[in-house]
Short mmCIF file of C-alpha atoms in Angstrom, two decimals:
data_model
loop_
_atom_site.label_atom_id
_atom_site.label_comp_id
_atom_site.label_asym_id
_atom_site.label_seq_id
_atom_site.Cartn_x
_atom_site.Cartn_y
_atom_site.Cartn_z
CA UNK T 1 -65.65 -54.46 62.29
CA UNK T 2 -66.61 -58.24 62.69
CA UNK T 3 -68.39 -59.79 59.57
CA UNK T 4 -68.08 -56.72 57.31
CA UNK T 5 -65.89 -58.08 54.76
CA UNK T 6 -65.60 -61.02 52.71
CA UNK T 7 -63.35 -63.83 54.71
CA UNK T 8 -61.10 -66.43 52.58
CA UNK T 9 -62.90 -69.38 53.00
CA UNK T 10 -59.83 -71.29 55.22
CA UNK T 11 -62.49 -73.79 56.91
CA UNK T 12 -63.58 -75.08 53.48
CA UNK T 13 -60.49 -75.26 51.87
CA UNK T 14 -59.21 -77.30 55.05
CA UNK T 15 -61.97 -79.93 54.58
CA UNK T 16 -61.53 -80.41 50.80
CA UNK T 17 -57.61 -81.12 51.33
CA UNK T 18 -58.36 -83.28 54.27
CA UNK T 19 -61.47 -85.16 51.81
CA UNK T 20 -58.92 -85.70 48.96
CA UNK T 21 -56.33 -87.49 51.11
CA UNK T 22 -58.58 -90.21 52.06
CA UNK T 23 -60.82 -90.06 48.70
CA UNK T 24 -58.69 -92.77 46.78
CA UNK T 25 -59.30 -96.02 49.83
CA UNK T 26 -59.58 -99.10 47.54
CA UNK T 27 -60.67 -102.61 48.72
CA UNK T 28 -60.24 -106.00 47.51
CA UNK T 29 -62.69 -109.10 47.08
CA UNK T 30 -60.59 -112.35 46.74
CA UNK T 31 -61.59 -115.51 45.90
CA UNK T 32 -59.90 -119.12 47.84
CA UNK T 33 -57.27 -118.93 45.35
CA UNK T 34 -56.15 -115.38 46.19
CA UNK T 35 -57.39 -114.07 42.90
CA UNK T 36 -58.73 -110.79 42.67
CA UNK T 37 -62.75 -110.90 42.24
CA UNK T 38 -63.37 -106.95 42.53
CA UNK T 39 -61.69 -103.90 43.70
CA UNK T 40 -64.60 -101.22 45.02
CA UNK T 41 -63.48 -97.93 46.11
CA UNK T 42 -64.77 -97.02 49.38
CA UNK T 43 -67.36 -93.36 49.30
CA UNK T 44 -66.21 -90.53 51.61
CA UNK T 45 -68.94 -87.98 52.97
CA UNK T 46 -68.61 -85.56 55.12
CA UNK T 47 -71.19 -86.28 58.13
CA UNK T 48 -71.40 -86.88 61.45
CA UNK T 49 -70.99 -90.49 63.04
CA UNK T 50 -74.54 -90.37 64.83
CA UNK T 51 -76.13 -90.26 61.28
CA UNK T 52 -74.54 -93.55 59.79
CA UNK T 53 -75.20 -95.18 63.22
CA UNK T 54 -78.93 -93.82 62.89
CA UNK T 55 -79.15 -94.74 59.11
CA UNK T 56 -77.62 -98.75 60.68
CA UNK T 57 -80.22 -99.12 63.01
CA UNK T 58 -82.82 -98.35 60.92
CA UNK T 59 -81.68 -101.15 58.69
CA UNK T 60 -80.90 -103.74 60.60
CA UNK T 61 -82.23 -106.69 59.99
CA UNK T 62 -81.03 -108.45 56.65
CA UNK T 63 -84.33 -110.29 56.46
CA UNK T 64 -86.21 -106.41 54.96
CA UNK T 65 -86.06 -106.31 51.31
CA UNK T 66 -85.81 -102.13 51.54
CA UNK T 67 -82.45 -101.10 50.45
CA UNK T 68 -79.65 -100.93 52.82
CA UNK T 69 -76.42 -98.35 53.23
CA UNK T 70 -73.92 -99.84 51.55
CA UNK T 71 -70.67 -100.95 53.33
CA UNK T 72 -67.61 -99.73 53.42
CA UNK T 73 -68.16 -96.43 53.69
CA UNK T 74 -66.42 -93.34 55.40
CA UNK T 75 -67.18 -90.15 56.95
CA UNK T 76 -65.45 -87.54 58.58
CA UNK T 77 -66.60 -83.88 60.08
CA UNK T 78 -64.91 -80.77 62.12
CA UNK T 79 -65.02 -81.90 66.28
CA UNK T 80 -63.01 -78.63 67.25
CA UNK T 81 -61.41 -75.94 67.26
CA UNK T 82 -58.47 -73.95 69.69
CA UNK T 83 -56.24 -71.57 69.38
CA UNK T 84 -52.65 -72.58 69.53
CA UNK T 85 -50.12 -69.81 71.31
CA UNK T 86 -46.74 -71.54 70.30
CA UNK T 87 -47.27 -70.71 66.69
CA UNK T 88 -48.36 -67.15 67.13
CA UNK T 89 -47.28 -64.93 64.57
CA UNK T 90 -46.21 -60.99 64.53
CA UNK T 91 -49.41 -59.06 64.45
CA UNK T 92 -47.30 -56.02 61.94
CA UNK T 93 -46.36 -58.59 59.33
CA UNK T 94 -47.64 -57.66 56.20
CA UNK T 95 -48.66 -59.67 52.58
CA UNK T 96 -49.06 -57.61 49.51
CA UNK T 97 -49.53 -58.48 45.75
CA UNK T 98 -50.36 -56.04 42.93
CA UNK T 99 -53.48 -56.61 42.06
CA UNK T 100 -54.09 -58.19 38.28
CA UNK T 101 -55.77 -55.69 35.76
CA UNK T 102 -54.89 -52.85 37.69
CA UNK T 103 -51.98 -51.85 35.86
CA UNK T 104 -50.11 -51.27 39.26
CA UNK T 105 -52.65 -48.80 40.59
CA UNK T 106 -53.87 -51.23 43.16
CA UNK T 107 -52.37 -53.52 45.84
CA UNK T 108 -53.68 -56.48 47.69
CA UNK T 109 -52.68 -56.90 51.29
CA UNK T 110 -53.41 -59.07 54.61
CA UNK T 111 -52.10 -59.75 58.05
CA UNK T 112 -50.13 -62.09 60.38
CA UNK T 113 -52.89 -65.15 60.36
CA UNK T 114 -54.06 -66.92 63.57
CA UNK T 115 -53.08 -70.13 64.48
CA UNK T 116 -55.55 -72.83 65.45
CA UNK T 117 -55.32 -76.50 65.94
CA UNK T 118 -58.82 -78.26 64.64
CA UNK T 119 -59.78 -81.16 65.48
CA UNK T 120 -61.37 -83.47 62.83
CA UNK T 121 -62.69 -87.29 62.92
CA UNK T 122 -62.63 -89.85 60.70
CA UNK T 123 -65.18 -92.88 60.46
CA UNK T 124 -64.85 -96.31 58.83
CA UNK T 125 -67.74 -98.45 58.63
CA UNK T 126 -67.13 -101.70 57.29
CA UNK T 127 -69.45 -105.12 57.39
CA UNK T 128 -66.35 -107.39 58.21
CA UNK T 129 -63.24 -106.82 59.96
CA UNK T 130 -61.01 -107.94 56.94
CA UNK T 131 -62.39 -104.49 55.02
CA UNK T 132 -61.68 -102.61 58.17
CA UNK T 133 -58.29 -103.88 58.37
CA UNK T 134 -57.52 -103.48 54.54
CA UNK T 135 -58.84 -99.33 54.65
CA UNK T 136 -56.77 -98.76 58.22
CA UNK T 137 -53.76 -100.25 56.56
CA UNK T 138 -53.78 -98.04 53.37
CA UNK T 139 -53.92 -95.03 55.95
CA UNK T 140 -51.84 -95.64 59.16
CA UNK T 141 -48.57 -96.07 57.39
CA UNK T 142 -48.70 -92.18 56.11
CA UNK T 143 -48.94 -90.83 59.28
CA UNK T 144 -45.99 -90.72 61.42
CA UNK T 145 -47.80 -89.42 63.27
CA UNK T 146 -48.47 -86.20 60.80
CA UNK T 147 -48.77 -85.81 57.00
CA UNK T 148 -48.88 -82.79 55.54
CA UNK T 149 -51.03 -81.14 53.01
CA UNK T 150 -49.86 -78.45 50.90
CA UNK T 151 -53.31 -75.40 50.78
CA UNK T 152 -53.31 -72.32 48.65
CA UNK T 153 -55.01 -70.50 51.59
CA UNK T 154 -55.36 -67.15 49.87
CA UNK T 155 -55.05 -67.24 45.98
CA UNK T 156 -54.69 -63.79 45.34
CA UNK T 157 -51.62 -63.15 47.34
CA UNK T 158 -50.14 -66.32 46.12
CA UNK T 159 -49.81 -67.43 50.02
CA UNK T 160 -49.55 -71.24 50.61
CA UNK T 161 -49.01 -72.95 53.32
CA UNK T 162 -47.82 -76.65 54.46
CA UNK T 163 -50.46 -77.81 57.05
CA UNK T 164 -49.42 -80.61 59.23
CA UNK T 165 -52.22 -83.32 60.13
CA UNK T 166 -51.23 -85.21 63.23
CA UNK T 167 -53.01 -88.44 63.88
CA UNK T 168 -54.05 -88.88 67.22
CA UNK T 169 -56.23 -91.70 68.95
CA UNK T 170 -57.18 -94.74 67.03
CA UNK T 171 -60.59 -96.42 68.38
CA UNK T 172 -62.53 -99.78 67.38
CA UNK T 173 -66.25 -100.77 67.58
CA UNK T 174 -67.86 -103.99 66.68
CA UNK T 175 -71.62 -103.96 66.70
CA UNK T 176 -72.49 -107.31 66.01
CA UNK T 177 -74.87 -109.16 68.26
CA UNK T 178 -78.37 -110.92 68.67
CA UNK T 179 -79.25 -113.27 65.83
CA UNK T 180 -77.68 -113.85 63.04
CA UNK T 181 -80.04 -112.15 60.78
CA UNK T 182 -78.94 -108.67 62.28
CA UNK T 183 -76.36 -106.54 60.76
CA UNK T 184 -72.94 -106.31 61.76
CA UNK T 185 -70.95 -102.91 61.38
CA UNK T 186 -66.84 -102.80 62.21
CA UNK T 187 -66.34 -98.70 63.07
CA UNK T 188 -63.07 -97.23 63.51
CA UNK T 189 -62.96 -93.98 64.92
CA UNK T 190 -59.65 -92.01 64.34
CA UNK T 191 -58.49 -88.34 65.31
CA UNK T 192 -56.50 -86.02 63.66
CA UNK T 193 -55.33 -82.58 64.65
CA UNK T 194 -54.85 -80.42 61.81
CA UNK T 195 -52.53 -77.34 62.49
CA UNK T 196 -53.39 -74.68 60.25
CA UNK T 197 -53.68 -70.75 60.22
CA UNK T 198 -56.69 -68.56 59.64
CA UNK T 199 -56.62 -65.12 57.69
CA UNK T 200 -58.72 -62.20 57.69
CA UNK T 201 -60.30 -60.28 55.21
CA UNK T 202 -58.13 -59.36 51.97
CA UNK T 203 -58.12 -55.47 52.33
CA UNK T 204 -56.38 -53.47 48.87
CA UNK T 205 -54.90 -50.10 48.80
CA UNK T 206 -52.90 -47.76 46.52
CA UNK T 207 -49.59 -48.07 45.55
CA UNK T 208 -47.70 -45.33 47.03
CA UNK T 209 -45.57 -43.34 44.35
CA UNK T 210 -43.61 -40.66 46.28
CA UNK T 211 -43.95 -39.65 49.70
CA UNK T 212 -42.50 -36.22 51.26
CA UNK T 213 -41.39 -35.63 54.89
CA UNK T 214 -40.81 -32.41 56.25
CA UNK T 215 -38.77 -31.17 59.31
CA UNK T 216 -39.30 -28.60 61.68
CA UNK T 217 -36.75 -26.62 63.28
CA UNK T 218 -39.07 -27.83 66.86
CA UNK T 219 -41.49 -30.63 67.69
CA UNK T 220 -44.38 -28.13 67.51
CA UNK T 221 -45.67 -28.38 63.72
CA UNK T 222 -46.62 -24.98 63.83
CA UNK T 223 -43.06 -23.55 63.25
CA UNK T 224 -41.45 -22.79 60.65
CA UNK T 225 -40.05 -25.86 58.09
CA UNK T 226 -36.37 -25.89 57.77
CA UNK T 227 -36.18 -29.22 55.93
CA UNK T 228 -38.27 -31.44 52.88
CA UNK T 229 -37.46 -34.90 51.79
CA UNK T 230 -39.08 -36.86 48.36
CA UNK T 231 -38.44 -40.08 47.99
CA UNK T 232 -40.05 -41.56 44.57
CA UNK T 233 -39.47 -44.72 42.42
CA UNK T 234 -36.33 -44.69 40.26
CA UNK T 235 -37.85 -44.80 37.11
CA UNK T 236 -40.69 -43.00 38.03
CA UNK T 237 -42.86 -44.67 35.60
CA UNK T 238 -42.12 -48.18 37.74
CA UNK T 239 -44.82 -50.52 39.12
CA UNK T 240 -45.15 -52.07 42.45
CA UNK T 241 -44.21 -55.62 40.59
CA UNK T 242 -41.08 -54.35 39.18
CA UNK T 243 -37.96 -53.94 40.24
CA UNK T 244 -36.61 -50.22 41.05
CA UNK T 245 -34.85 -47.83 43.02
CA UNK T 246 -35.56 -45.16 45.00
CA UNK T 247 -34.47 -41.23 44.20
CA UNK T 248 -33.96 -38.77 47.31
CA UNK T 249 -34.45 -35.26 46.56
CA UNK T 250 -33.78 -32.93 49.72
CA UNK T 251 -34.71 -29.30 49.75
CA UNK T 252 -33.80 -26.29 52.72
CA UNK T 253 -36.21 -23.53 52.87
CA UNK T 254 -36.23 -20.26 55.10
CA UNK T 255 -39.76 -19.12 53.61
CA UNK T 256 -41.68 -19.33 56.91
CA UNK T 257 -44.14 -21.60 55.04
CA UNK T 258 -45.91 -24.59 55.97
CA UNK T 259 -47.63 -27.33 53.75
CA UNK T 260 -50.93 -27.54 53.75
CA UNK T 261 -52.26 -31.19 53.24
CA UNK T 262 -55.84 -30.30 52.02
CA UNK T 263 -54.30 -28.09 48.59
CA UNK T 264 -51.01 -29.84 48.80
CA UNK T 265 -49.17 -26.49 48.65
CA UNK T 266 -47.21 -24.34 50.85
CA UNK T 267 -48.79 -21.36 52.42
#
């Protein structure tokens, strides 16, 4: 059922790995000479544009001594999401890992994942257009038009996968007018499309150790067994991390009995 189970969290591991690639945007202060006055690394949040514009506005004028929002600064959020048919997966497909400190007694599993496309933005807000052109130029050259981020999606089955971010539309703002004591703010807007997969719920079962089939001399179960097969690790004593065979005992009967699954014994 929906929402009974503990999900991986694949939306906030997403947003950290697309944080970190833009967490490192440097820009330089230079004096006439070209020499290097100060290097100030621009902050990344994750918000919405409407609340830097709001925080802007309400700051405005350079004449008010309250404290302003510095600038540069960067934001980015989640826009969208949609499900993306060309990568669909085989629903059957199966991951599995022992699980640790159970000695081989217990295994991890999940499903096929989902594919989605989700759409994130990014926002640069600058005070001149120089430091807008300096933190678009340490980005656009990486995208061409993707980059992709390497996310260990779901830890416990050691399943990683390479997410492609495609950069999409690339759009400019310049706020500046009315006098000259009002505040100017350069905003680039730029889209990215990340292409990633969602998981379900990790589920865990037992490891299976033997497992008998019987055959009927007709479809109907109710007749009489003609035929038994047990397969079972080869050693027996083998776990579901190591690496075995398989022994195949067959057996014929003519007893007339049938095996009963509630006292695993034959009546």
């Amino acid at each position: 059922m929906l929402g009974t189970r503990f999900y991986n969290q694949s939306f906030r591991k997403l947003i950290i790995a697309f944080g970190q690639i833009f967490n490192n945007i440097v820009i330089q202060r230079t004096n006439s000479t070209g020499g290097v006055t100060a290097r100030i690394k621009v902050p990344l949040a994750y918000a919405p544009k409407e609340k830097f514009l709001v925080r802007l506005d309400q700051q405005a004028n350079l004449e008010s001594r309250e404290f302003a929002t510095t600038l540069p600064r960067m934001g980015f959020e989640i826009t969208g999401l949609a499900y993306d048919a060309s990568r669909k997966l085989t629903r059957v497909q199966k991951y599995s890992k022992v699980k640790s400190g159970e000695d081989g007694k217990k295994m991890n599993y999940n499903y096929s994942p989902v594919p989605y496309n989700i759409s994130m933005s990014l926002y640069v807000f600058t005070a001149t257009a120089e430091d807008g052109l300096q933190i678009i130029e340490q980005i656009l050259p990486f995208f061409q038009p993707d980059y992709t981020v390497t996310v260990n999606v779901v830890p416990e089955l050691n399943i990683k996968r390479d997410i492609p971010i495609v950069l999409g539309n690339i759009n400019y703002e310049d706020t500046y007018d009315g006098s000259f004591t009002q505040r100017r703010a350069v905003i680039y807007s730029l889209s990215f499309t990340a292409k990633t997969y969602l998981f379900g719920p990790m589920n865990n079962q037992s490891v299976i150790k033997q497992t008998q089939s019987d055959i009927y001399t007709d479809t109907d179960t109710t007749s009489t067994r003609e035929e038994r097969i047990v397969v079972v690790p080869d050693p027996t004593s083998a776990d579901a991390n190591d690496d075995f065979g398989f022994t195949t005992t067959i057996s014929f009967f003519d007893d007339s009995k049938t095996y009963n699954l509630t006292t695993d014994t034959d009546e």
